[in-house]
PDB file of C-alpha atoms in Angstrom:
ATOM      1  CA  MET L 205      59.058  80.410  88.341  1.00  0.00           C
ATOM      2  CA  VAL L 206      62.137  80.388  86.873  1.00  0.00           C
ATOM      3  CA  PHE L 207      62.855  83.860  88.550  1.00  0.00           C
ATOM      4  CA  VAL L 208      61.158  82.608  92.161  1.00  0.00           C
ATOM      5  CA  ASN L 209      63.757  79.741  91.159  1.00  0.00           C
ATOM      6  CA  SER L 210      66.723  81.666  90.382  1.00  0.00           C
ATOM      7  CA  SER L 211      66.735  84.752  92.625  1.00  0.00           C
ATOM      8  CA  LEU L 212      66.019  82.411  95.443  1.00  0.00           C
ATOM      9  CA  LEU L 213      69.424  80.283  94.481  1.00  0.00           C
ATOM     10  CA  MET L 214      71.183  83.806  93.926  1.00  0.00           C
ATOM     11  CA  THR L 215      70.084  85.160  97.932  1.00  0.00           C
ATOM     12  CA  LEU L 216      70.731  81.802  99.578  1.00  0.00           C
ATOM     13  CA  GLY L 217      74.710  82.124  98.141  1.00  0.00           C
ATOM     14  CA  VAL L 218      75.047  85.321  98.914  1.00  0.00           C
ATOM     15  CA  CYS L 219      74.124  83.810 102.420  1.00  0.00           C
ATOM     16  CA  SER L 220      75.668  81.347 102.394  1.00  0.00           C
ATOM     17  CA  VAL L 221      79.013  83.039 101.487  1.00  0.00           C
ATOM     18  CA  TYR L 222      77.515  85.813 104.472  1.00  0.00           C
ATOM     19  CA  ASP L 223      77.152  82.627 107.472  1.00  0.00           C
ATOM     20  CA  LEU L 224      80.256  80.758 106.467  1.00  0.00           C
ATOM     21  CA  ARG L 225      83.116  84.654 106.781  1.00  0.00           C
ATOM     22  CA  TYR L 226      80.861  86.665 109.205  1.00  0.00           C
ATOM     23  CA  ARG L 227      78.031  83.550 111.317  1.00  0.00           C
ATOM     24  CA  ARG L 228      75.776  86.077 110.407  1.00  0.00           C
ATOM     25  CA  ILE L 229      72.996  86.184 107.828  1.00  0.00           C
ATOM     26  CA  PRO L 230      71.787  89.309 106.152  1.00  0.00           C
ATOM     27  CA  ALA L 231      68.619  89.576 106.809  1.00  0.00           C
ATOM     28  CA  ILE L 232      67.633  92.552 104.770  1.00  0.00           C
ATOM     29  CA  VAL L 233      69.088  90.219 101.853  1.00  0.00           C
ATOM     30  CA  VAL L 234      66.540  88.263 102.677  1.00  0.00           C
ATOM     31  CA  ALA L 235      63.243  90.435 103.545  1.00  0.00           C
ATOM     32  CA  ILE L 236      64.421  92.571 100.048  1.00  0.00           C
ATOM     33  CA  THR L 237      64.088  89.014  98.406  1.00  0.00           C
ATOM     34  CA  THR L 238      61.207  87.927 100.205  1.00  0.00           C
ATOM     35  CA  LEU L 239      58.913  90.918  99.523  1.00  0.00           C
ATOM     36  CA  TYR L 240      60.036  90.393  95.510  1.00  0.00           C
ATOM     37  CA  ILE L 241      58.833  86.181  95.719  1.00  0.00           C
ATOM     38  CA  ALA L 242      55.496  86.898  97.410  1.00  0.00           C
ATOM     39  CA  VAL L 243      55.093  90.350  94.584  1.00  0.00           C
ATOM     40  CA  ALA L 244      55.920  87.611  91.435  1.00  0.00           C
ATOM     41  CA  LEU L 245      54.384  84.929  92.948  1.00  0.00           C
ATOM     42  CA  GLY L 246      51.096  87.014  93.054  1.00  0.00           C
ATOM     43  CA  VAL L 247      51.688  88.530  90.075  1.00  0.00           C
ATOM     44  CA  MET L 248      51.566  85.153  88.475  1.00  0.00           C
ATOM     45  CA  GLY L 249      48.453  83.455  90.392  1.00  0.00           C
ATOM     46  CA  CYS L 250      50.408  81.442  92.870  1.00  0.00           C
ATOM     47  CA  LEU L 251      50.252  83.065  95.636  1.00  0.00           C
ATOM     48  CA  THR L 252      47.779  81.460  98.040  1.00  0.00           C
ATOM     49  CA  PRO L 253      46.867  81.834 101.327  1.00  0.00           C
ATOM     50  CA  ILE L 254      48.290  78.337 102.512  1.00  0.00           C
ATOM     51  CA  ARG L 255      51.430  79.542 101.627  1.00  0.00           C
ATOM     52  CA  ILE L 256      50.804  82.540 102.994  1.00  0.00           C
ATOM     53  CA  VAL L 257      50.010  81.572 106.400  1.00  0.00           C
ATOM     54  CA  GLY L 258      52.465  78.379 106.171  1.00  0.00           C
ATOM     55  CA  ALA L 259      55.861  80.159 105.472  1.00  0.00           C
ATOM     56  CA  ALA L 260      54.582  82.652 109.205  1.00  0.00           C
ATOM     57  CA  VAL L 261      53.867  80.158 111.221  1.00  0.00           C
ATOM     58  CA  LEU L 262      57.108  78.185 110.228  1.00  0.00           C
ATOM     59  CA  CYS L 263      59.369  80.856 110.822  1.00  0.00           C
ATOM     60  CA  THR L 264      57.647  81.372 114.193  1.00  0.00           C
ATOM     61  CA  PHE L 265      57.720  78.575 115.159  1.00  0.00           C
ATOM     62  CA  LEU L 266      61.397  78.182 114.184  1.00  0.00           C
ATOM     63  CA  GLU L 267      61.565  81.286 116.107  1.00  0.00           C
ATOM     64  CA  LEU L 268      60.875  80.064 118.985  1.00  0.00           C
ATOM     65  CA  LEU L 269      62.503  77.377 119.058  1.00  0.00           C
ATOM     66  CA  CYS L 270      65.650  79.757 118.214  1.00  0.00           C
ATOM     67  CA  ILE L 271      64.720  81.493 121.749  1.00  0.00           C
ATOM     68  CA  ALA L 272      64.574  77.820 123.788  1.00  0.00           C
ATOM     69  CA  SER L 273      67.570  76.368 121.960  1.00  0.00           C
ATOM     70  CA  ARG L 274      69.738  79.366 123.244  1.00  0.00           C
ATOM     71  CA  ASP L 275      70.406  80.173 119.784  1.00  0.00           C
ATOM     72  CA  LYS L 276      72.137  77.406 118.408  1.00  0.00           C
ATOM     73  CA  ILE L 277      69.540  77.945 115.774  1.00  0.00           C
ATOM     74  CA  GLY L 278      70.059  81.394 114.402  1.00  0.00           C
ATOM     75  CA  THR L 279      67.171  84.098 113.648  1.00  0.00           C
ATOM     76  CA  GLY L 280      68.236  84.497 110.397  1.00  0.00           C
ATOM     77  CA  ASP L 281      67.750  80.583 108.844  1.00  0.00           C
ATOM     78  CA  ALA L 282      64.193  80.029 110.517  1.00  0.00           C
ATOM     79  CA  ILE L 283      63.593  83.376 108.220  1.00  0.00           C
ATOM     80  CA  MET L 284      65.669  81.670 105.593  1.00  0.00           C
ATOM     81  CA  ILE L 285      63.735  78.546 105.655  1.00  0.00           C
ATOM     82  CA  GLY L 286      59.995  81.083 106.070  1.00  0.00           C
ATOM     83  CA  MET L 287      61.795  82.358 102.792  1.00  0.00           C
ATOM     84  CA  ILE L 288      62.156  78.838 101.032  1.00  0.00           C
ATOM     85  CA  GLN L 289      58.323  78.116 102.751  1.00  0.00           C
ATOM     86  CA  LEU L 290      57.070  81.383 100.530  1.00  0.00           C
ATOM     87  CA  ALA L 291      59.218  80.452  97.051  1.00  0.00           C
ATOM     88  CA  LEU L 292      58.770  76.848  97.059  1.00  0.00           C
ATOM     89  CA  GLY L 293      55.589  75.440  99.169  1.00  0.00           C
ATOM     90  CA  MET L 294      55.011  72.985 101.977  1.00  0.00           C
ATOM     91  CA  ARG L 295      55.955  69.652 100.153  1.00  0.00           C
ATOM     92  CA  GLN L 296      59.127  70.977  98.723  1.00  0.00           C
ATOM     93  CA  ASN L 297      60.476  73.062 102.198  1.00  0.00           C
ATOM     94  CA  MET L 298      59.976  69.770 103.989  1.00  0.00           C
ATOM     95  CA  LEU L 299      61.974  67.662 101.479  1.00  0.00           C
ATOM     96  CA  VAL L 300      64.792  70.962 101.509  1.00  0.00           C
ATOM     97  CA  LEU L 301      64.847  70.440 105.179  1.00  0.00           C
ATOM     98  CA  LEU L 302      64.708  66.829 105.398  1.00  0.00           C
ATOM     99  CA  VAL L 303      68.164  67.113 102.835  1.00  0.00           C
ATOM    100  CA  THR L 304      69.561  70.178 104.812  1.00  0.00           C
ATOM    101  CA  PHE L 305      69.119  68.644 107.829  1.00  0.00           C
ATOM    102  CA  SER L 306      70.525  65.183 106.364  1.00  0.00           C
ATOM    103  CA  MET L 307      73.918  67.012 105.579  1.00  0.00           C
ATOM    104  CA  VAL L 308      74.511  68.462 108.685  1.00  0.00           C
ATOM    105  CA  PHE L 309      73.803  65.357 111.100  1.00  0.00           C
ATOM    106  CA  ILE L 310      76.150  63.519 108.623  1.00  0.00           C
ATOM    107  CA  THR L 311      78.564  67.079 108.711  1.00  0.00           C
ATOM    108  CA  ALA L 312      78.164  66.664 112.775  1.00  0.00           C
ATOM    109  CA  CYS L 313      78.966  62.413 112.552  1.00  0.00           C
ATOM    110  CA  ILE L 314      82.528  63.461 111.049  1.00  0.00           C
ATOM    111  CA  LEU L 315      83.722  66.245 112.932  1.00  0.00           C
ATOM    112  CA  TYR L 316      82.572  64.756 116.395  1.00  0.00           C
ATOM    113  CA  MET L 317      83.794  61.574 115.620  1.00  0.00           C
ATOM    114  CA  VAL L 318      86.848  61.859 113.206  1.00  0.00           C
ATOM    115  CA  CYS L 319      88.512  64.904 114.219  1.00  0.00           C
ATOM    116  CA  ARG L 320      87.576  65.239 117.872  1.00  0.00           C
ATOM    117  CA  VAL L 321      86.126  68.804 117.709  1.00  0.00           C
ATOM    118  CA  ASP L 322      84.349  70.007 120.542  1.00  0.00           C
ATOM    119  CA  LYS L 323      80.996  69.852 121.100  1.00  0.00           C
ATOM    120  CA  ASP L 324      79.804  73.667 121.089  1.00  0.00           C
ATOM    121  CA  LEU L 325      81.013  73.182 117.534  1.00  0.00           C
ATOM    122  CA  GLU L 326      78.312  75.991 114.876  1.00  0.00           C
ATOM    123  CA  ILE L 327      77.800  74.624 112.410  1.00  0.00           C
ATOM    124  CA  PRO L 328      76.448  77.674 109.194  1.00  0.00           C
ATOM    125  CA  LEU L 329      72.896  76.076 108.172  1.00  0.00           C
ATOM    126  CA  ALA L 330      73.028  78.678 105.052  1.00  0.00           C
ATOM    127  CA  PRO L 331      76.080  76.611 102.452  1.00  0.00           C
ATOM    128  CA  TYR L 332      73.098  73.026 103.218  1.00  0.00           C
ATOM    129  CA  LEU L 333      69.803  74.706 102.746  1.00  0.00           C
ATOM    130  CA  LEU L 334      72.100  75.904  99.792  1.00  0.00           C
ATOM    131  CA  VAL L 335      72.499  72.690  98.342  1.00  0.00           C
ATOM    132  CA  GLY L 336      69.398  70.632  99.700  1.00  0.00           C
ATOM    133  CA  VAL L 337      67.777  74.031  97.769  1.00  0.00           C
ATOM    134  CA  GLY L 338      69.621  72.869  94.444  1.00  0.00           C
ATOM    135  CA  VAL L 339      68.647  69.586  94.884  1.00  0.00           C
ATOM    136  CA  VAL L 340      65.384  69.095  95.643  1.00  0.00           C
ATOM    137  CA  LEU L 341      65.297  72.015  92.602  1.00  0.00           C
ATOM    138  CA  PHE L 342      67.368  69.449  90.721  1.00  0.00           C
ATOM    139  CA  ALA L 343      64.827  66.544  91.137  1.00  0.00           C
ATOM    140  CA  ASP L 344      61.536  67.927  90.353  1.00  0.00           C
ATOM    141  CA  CYS L 345      63.222  68.829  87.088  1.00  0.00           C
ATOM    142  CA  LEU L 346      64.372  65.869  86.072  1.00  0.00           C
ATOM    143  CA  LEU L 347      61.198  64.270  87.568  1.00  0.00           C
ATOM    144  CA  TYR L 348      59.362  66.720  85.433  1.00  0.00           C
ATOM    145  CA  THR L 349      61.147  66.857  82.180  1.00  0.00           C
ATOM    146  CA  SER L 350      62.256  63.283  81.842  1.00  0.00           C
ATOM    147  CA  PRO L 351      60.086  61.338  79.336  1.00  0.00           C
ATOM    148  CA  SER L 352      57.991  58.477  80.853  1.00  0.00           C
ATOM    149  CA  PRO L 353      59.440  54.790  79.608  1.00  0.00           C
ATOM    150  CA  ARG L 354      55.111  55.503  77.323  1.00  0.00           C
ATOM    151  CA  ASP L 355      57.048  57.610  75.527  1.00  0.00           C
ATOM    152  CA  TYR L 356      59.386  56.014  74.467  1.00  0.00           C
ATOM    153  CA  ALA L 357      56.322  52.995  73.762  1.00  0.00           C
ATOM    154  CA  ALA L 358      54.688  55.151  70.960  1.00  0.00           C
ATOM    155  CA  SER L 359      57.787  56.702  68.931  1.00  0.00           C
TER     156      SER L 359
END
């Protein structure tokens, strides 16, 4: 899983820089990384049908939301969220989205209330997805590698 997580973080880092600079997501980079993640998970035996269906359904839903919102949510963002779904699974992806959209909401509130910016301001989502994935992976690492109190009591 280290290769999958590191490739996910590297791709999100590249997409974040690109999104901040050009307000677009390089779809070819996301597609190649998604293919790599699918192959790596398949080789490891972790690619379950529920992951594939979950990523496909989430991408389709977000693409429809993109069309309905008149491109307030970008197509590249939907594809990136599908890639995260494939790599991390449903539970961790929901945590990533919770962290991500919480940070976006706080940023938007600060910008609207304090800085008095226009309501049509575009906030790039890729940097927030990068931070959200980082927070979830770091929390996951802490939860599963820290010794429990029973380990201290036994020693």
